[in-house]
PDB file of C-alpha atoms in Angstrom:
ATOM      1  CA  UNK A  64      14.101  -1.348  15.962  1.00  0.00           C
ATOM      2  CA  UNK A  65      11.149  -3.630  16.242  1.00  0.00           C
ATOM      3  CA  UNK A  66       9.189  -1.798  12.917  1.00  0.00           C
ATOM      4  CA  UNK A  67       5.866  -0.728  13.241  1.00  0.00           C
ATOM      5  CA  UNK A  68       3.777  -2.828  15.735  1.00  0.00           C
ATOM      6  CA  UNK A  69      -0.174  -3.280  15.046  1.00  0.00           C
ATOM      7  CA  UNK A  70      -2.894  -5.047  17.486  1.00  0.00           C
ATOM      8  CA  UNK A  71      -4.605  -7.106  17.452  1.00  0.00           C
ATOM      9  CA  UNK A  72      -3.335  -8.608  14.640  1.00  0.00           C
ATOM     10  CA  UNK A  73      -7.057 -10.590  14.244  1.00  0.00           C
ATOM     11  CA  UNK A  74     -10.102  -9.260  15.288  1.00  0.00           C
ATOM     12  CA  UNK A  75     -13.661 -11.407  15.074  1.00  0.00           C
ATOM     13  CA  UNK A  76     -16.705  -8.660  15.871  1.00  0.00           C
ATOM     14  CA  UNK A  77     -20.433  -8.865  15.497  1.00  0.00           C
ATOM     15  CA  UNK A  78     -22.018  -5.957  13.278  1.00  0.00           C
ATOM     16  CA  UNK A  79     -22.929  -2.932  14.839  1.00  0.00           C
ATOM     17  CA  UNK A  80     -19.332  -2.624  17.746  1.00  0.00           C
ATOM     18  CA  UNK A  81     -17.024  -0.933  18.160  1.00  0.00           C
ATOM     19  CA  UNK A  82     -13.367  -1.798  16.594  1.00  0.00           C
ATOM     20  CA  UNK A  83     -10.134  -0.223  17.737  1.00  0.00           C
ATOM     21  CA  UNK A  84      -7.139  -1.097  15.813  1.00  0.00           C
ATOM     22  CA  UNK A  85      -3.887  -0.059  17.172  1.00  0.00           C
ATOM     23  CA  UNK A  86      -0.756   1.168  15.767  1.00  0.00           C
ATOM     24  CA  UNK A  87       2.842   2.328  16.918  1.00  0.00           C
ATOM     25  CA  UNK A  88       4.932   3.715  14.231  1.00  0.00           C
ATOM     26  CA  UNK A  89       8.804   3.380  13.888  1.00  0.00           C
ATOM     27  CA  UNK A  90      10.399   5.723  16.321  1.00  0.00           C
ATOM     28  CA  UNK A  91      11.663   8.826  14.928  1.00  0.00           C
ATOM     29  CA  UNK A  92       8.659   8.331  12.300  1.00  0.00           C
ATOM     30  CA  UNK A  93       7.392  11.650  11.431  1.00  0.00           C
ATOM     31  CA  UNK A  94       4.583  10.448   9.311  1.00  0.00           C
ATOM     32  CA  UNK A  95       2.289   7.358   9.992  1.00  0.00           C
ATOM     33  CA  UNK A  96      -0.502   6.293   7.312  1.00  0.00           C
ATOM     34  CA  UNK A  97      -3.404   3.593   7.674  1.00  0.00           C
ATOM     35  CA  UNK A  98      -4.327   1.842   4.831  1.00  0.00           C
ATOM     36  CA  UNK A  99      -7.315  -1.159   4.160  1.00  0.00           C
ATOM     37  CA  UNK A 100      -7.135  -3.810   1.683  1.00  0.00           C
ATOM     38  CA  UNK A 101      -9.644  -5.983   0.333  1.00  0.00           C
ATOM     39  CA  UNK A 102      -9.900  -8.258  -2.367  1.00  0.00           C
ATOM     40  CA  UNK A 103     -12.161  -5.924  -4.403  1.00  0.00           C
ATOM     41  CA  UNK A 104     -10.717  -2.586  -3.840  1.00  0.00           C
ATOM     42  CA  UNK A 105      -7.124  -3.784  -3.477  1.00  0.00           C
ATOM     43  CA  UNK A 106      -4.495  -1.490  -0.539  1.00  0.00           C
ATOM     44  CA  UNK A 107      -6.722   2.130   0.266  1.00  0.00           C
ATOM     45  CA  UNK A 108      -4.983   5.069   1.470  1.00  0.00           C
ATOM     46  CA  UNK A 109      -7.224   5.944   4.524  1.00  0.00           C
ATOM     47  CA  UNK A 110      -5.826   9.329   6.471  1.00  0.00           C
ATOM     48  CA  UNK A 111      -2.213   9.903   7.365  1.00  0.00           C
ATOM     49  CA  UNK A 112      -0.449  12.284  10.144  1.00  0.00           C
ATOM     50  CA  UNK A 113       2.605  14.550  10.128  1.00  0.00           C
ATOM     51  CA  UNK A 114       3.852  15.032  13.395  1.00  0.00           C
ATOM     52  CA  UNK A 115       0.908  13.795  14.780  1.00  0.00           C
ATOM     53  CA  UNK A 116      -1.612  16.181  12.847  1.00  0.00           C
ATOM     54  CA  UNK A 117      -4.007  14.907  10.151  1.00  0.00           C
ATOM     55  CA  UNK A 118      -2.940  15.577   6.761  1.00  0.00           C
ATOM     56  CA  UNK A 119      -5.482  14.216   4.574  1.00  0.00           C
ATOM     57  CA  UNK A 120      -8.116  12.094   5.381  1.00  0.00           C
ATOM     58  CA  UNK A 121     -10.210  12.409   1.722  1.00  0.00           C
ATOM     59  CA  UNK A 122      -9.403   8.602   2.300  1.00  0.00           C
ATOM     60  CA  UNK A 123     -11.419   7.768   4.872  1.00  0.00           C
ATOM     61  CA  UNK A 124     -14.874   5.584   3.872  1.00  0.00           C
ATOM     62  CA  UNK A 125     -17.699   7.596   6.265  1.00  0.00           C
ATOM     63  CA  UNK A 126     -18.042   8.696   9.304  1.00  0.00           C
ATOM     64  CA  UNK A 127     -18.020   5.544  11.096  1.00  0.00           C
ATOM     65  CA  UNK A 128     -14.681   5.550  10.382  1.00  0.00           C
ATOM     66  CA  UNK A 129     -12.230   8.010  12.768  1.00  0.00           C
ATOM     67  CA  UNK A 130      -8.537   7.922  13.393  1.00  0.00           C
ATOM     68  CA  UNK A 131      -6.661   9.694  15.842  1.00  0.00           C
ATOM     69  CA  UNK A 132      -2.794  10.215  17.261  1.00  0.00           C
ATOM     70  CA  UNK A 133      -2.563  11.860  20.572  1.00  0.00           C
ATOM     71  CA  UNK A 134       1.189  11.285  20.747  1.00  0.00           C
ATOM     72  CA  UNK A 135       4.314  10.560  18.139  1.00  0.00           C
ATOM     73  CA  UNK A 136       4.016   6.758  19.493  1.00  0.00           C
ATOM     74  CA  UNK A 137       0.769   6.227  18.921  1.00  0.00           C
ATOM     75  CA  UNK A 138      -2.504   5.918  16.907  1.00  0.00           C
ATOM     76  CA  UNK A 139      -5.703   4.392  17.013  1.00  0.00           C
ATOM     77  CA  UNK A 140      -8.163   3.469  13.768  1.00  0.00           C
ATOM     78  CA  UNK A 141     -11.866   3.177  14.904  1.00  0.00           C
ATOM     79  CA  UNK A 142     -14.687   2.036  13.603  1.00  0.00           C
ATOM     80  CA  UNK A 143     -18.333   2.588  14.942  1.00  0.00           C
ATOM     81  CA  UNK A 144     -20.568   1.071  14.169  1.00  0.00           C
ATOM     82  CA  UNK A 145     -19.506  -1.665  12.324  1.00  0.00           C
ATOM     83  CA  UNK A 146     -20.264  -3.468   9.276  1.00  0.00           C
ATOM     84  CA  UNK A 147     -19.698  -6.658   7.864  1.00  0.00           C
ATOM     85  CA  UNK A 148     -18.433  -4.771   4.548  1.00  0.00           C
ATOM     86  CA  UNK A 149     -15.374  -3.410   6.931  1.00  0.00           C
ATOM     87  CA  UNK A 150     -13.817  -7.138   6.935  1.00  0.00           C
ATOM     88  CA  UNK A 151     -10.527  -6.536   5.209  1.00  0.00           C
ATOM     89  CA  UNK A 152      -6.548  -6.435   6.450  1.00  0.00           C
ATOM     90  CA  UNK A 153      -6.111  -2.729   7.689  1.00  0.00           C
ATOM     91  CA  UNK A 154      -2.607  -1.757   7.489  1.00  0.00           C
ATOM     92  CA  UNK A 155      -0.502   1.211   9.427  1.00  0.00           C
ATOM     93  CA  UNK A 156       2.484   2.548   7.853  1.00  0.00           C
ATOM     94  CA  UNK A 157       5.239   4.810   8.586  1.00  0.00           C
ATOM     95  CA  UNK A 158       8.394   7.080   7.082  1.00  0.00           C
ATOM     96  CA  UNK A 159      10.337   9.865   8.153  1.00  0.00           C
ATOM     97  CA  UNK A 160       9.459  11.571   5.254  1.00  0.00           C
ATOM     98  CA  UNK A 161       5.782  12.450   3.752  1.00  0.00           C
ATOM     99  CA  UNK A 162       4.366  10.310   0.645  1.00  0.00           C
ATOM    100  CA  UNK A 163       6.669  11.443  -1.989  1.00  0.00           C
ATOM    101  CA  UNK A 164      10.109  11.649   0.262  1.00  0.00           C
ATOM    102  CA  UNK A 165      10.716   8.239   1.860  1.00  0.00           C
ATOM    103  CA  UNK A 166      10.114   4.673   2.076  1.00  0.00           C
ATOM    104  CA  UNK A 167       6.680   3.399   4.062  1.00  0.00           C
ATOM    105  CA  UNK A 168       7.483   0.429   6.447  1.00  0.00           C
ATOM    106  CA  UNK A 169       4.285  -1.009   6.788  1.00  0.00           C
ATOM    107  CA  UNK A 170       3.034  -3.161   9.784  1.00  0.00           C
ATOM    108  CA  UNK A 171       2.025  -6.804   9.800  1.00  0.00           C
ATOM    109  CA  UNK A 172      -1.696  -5.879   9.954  1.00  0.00           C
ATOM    110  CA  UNK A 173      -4.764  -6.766  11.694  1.00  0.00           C
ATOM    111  CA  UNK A 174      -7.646  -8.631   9.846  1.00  0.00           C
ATOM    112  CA  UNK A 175     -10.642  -7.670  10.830  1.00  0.00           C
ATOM    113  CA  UNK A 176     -13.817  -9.946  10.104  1.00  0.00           C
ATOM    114  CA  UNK A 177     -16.863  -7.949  11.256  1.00  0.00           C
ATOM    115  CA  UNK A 178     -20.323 -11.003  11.443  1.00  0.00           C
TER     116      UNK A 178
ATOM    117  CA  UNK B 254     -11.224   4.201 -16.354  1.00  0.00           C
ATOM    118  CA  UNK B 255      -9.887   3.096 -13.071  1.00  0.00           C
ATOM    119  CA  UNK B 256      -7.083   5.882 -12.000  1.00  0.00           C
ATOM    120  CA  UNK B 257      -4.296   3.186 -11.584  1.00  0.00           C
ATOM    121  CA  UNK B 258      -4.691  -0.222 -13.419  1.00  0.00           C
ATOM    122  CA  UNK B 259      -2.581  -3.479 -13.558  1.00  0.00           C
ATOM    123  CA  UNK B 260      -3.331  -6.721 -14.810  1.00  0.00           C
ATOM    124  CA  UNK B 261      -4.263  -9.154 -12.218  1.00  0.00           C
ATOM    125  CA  UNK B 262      -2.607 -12.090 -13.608  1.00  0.00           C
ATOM    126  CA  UNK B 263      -1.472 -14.168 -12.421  1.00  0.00           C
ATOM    127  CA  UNK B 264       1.923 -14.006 -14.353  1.00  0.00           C
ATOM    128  CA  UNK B 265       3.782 -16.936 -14.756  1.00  0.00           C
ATOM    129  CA  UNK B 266       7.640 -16.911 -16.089  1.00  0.00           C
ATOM    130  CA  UNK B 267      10.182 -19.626 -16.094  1.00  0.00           C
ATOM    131  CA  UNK B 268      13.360 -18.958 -13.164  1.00  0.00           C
ATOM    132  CA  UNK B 269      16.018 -17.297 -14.870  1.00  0.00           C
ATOM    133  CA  UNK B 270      13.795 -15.401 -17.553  1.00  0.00           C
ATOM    134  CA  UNK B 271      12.604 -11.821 -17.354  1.00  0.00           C
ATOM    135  CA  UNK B 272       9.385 -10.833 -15.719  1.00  0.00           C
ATOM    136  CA  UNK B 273       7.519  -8.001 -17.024  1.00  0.00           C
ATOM    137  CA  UNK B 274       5.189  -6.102 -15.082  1.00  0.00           C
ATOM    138  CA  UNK B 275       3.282  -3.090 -16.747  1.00  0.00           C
ATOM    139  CA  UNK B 276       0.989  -0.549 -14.881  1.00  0.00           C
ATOM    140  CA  UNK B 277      -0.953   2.717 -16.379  1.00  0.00           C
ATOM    141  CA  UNK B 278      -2.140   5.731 -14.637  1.00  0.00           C
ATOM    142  CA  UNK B 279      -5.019   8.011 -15.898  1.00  0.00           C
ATOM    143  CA  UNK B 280      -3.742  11.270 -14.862  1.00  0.00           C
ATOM    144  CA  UNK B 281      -1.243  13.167 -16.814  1.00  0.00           C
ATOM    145  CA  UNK B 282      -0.255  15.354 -13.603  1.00  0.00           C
ATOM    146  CA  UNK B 283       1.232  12.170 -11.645  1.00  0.00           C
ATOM    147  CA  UNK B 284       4.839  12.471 -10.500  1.00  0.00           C
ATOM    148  CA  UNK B 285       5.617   9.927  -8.662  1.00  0.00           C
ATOM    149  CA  UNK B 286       5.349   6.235  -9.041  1.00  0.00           C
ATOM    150  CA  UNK B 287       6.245   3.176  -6.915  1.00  0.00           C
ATOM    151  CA  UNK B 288       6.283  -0.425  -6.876  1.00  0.00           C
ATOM    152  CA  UNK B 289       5.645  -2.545  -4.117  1.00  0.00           C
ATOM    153  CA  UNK B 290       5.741  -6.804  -3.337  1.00  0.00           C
ATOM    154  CA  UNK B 291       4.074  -8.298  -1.639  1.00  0.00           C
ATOM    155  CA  UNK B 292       3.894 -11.874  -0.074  1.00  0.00           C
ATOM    156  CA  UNK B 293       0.684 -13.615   0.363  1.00  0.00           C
ATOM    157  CA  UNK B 294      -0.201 -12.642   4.213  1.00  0.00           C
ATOM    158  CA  UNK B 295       2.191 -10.011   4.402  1.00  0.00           C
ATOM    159  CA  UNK B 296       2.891  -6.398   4.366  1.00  0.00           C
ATOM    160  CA  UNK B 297       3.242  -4.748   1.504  1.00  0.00           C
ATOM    161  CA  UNK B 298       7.544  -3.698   0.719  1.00  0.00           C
ATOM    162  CA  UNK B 299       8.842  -1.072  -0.780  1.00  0.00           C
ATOM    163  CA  UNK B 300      11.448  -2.498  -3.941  1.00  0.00           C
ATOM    164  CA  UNK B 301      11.396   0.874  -6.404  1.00  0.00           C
ATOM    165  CA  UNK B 302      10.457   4.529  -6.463  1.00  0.00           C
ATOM    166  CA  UNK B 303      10.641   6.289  -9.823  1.00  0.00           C
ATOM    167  CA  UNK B 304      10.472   9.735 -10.931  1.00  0.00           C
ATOM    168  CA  UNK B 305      11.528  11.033 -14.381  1.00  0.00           C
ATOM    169  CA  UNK B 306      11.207   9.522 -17.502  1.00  0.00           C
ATOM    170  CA  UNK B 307      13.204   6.302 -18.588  1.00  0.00           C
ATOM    171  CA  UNK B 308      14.196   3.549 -16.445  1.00  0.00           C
ATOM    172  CA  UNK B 309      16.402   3.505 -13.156  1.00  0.00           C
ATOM    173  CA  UNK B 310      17.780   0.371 -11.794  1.00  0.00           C
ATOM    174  CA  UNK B 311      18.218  -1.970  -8.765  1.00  0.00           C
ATOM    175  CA  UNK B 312      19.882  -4.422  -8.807  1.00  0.00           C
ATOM    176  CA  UNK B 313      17.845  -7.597 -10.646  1.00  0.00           C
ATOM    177  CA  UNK B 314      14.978  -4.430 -10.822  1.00  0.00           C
ATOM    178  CA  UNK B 315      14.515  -2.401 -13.429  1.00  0.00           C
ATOM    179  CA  UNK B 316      11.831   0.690 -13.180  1.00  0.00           C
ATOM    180  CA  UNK B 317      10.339   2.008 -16.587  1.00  0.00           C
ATOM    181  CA  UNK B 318       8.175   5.044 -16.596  1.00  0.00           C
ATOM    182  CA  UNK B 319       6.977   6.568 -19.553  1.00  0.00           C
ATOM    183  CA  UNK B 320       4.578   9.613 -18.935  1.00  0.00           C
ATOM    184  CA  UNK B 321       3.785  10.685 -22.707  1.00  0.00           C
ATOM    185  CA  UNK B 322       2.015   7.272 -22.294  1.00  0.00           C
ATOM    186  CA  UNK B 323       1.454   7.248 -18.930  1.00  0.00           C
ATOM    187  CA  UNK B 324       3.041   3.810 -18.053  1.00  0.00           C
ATOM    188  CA  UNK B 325       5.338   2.705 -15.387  1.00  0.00           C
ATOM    189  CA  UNK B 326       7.124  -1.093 -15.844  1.00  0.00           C
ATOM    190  CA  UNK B 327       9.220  -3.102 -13.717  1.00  0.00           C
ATOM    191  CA  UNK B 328      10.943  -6.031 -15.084  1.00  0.00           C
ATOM    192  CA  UNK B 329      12.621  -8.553 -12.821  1.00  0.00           C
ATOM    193  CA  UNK B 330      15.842 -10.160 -14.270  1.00  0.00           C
ATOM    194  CA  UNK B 331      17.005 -13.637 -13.805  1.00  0.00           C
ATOM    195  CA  UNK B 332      13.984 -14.465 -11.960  1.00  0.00           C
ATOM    196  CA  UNK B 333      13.703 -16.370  -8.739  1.00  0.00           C
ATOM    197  CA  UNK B 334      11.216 -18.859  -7.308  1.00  0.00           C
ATOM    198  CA  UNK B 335      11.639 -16.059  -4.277  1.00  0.00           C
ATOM    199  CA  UNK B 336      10.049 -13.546  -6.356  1.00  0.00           C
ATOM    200  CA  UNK B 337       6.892 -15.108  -6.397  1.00  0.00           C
ATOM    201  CA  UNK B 338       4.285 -12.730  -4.600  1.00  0.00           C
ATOM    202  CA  UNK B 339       1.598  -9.839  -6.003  1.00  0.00           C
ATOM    203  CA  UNK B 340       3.449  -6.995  -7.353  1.00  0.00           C
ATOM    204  CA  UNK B 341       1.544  -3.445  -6.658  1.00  0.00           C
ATOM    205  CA  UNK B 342       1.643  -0.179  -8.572  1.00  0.00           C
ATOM    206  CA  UNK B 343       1.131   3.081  -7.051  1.00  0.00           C
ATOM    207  CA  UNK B 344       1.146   6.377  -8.347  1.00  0.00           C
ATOM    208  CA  UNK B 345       0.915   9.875  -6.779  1.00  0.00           C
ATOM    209  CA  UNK B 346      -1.750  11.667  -8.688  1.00  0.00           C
ATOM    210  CA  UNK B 347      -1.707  15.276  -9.857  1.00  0.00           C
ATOM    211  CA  UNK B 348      -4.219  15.638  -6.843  1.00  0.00           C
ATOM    212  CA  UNK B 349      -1.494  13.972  -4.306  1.00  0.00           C
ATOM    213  CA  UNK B 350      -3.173  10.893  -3.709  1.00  0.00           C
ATOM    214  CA  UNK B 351      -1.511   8.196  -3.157  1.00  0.00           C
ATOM    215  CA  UNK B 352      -3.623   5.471  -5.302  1.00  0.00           C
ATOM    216  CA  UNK B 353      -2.661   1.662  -5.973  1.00  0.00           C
ATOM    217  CA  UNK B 354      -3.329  -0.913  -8.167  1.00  0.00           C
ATOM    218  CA  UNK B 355      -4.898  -3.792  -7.939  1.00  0.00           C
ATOM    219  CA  UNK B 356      -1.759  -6.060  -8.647  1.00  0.00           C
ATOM    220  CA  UNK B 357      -0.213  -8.676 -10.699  1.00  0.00           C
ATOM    221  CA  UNK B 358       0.493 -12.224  -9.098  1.00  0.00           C
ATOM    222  CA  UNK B 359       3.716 -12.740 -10.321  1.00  0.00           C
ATOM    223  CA  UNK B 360       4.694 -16.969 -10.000  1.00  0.00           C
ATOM    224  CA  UNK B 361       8.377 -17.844 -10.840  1.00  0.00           C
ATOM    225  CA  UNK B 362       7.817 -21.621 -12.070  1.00  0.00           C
ATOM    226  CA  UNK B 363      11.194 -23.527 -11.685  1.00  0.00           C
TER     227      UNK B 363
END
């Protein structure tokens, strides 16, 4: 299996776009978690899915911030508007079983520096 | 009182010695407690998952948890210049978040 695959892997945007980060989990993955990590606040839980549904998003920063999976293959991490205060490594994750119940295989990551 | 602190370090042991990494968790009602390494500019990698009280090992890993006083360890035996990297705590909370440390730069000086 190839793990989980996350584009772009580096993204350079000027405050105030749009940012879609990418993410396809491991397949047979039943759960698939997005994380951020900065210097400051260290790795962030943001929201994670079970079987596609959103399980807890208390994670998430503000509404700028949505995430979505429309299929067991995929998910997208968005961010609109953005602000230079988003720049960190965002990281997708996933397991077969929820938080507790099985190892996280975690993506390579895709920095984002928002100008 | 941050809900899941380490020491940032960074730690530095000689190869071969034993590498001590402690971690402390404000909430009595955690369960479940993991440690993860990671290498500058990569992912973060699952090494140990603990869940009672008293240590379980790994190989070269050992996993300490202690919840009267609401620590979790990991020591590293016979260290290894490849076990240089930032070693992260994380802890399920009573609440079921999933919350992390900061983490310890661990350097193995040979």
């Amino acid at each position: 299996d190839a793990g989980v695959i996350q584009s772009p892997r580096h993204e350079v945007t000027e405050m105030g776009q749009e940012v879609t980060l990418r993410c396809k989990p491991i397949s047979g993955h039943d759960y698939l978690f997005w994380y951020r990590q900065t210097m400051m606040r260290g790795l962030e839980l943001l929201i994670y899915f079970n079987n596609n549904v959103p399980i807890d998003d208390s994670g998430m920063p503000e509404d700028r911030f949505s995430a979505k999976m429309p299929n067991a293959s995929f998910s997208t991490l968005k961010i609109q508007p953005s602000e230079p205060r988003d720049s960190a490594v965002y990281f997708c994750a996933s397991s077969l079983g929820g938080l507790a119940a099985d190892t996280q295989y975690f993506g390579p990551g895709t920095r984002l520096t928002v100008l | 009182q941050k809900e899941v602190e380490q020491n940032s370090g960074p730690l530095s042991v000689p190869e071969g010695a034993i590498a001590s990494l402690n971690c402390t968790y404000s909430d009595r009602g955690s369960q479940s407690f993991f440690w993860y390494r990671q290498y500058s500019g990569k992912s973060p990698e699952l090494i140990m998952f603990i869940y009672s009280n008293g240590d379980k090992e790994d190989g070269r890993f050992t996993a300490q948890l202690n919840k009267a006083s609401q620590y979790v360890s990991l020591l590293i035996r016979d260290s290894q210049p490849s076990d240089s990297a930032t070693y992260l705590c994380a802890v399920i909370l009573g609440n079921e978040k999933l919350t992390f440390g900061t983490g310890t730069r661990l350097t193995i000086i040979p």
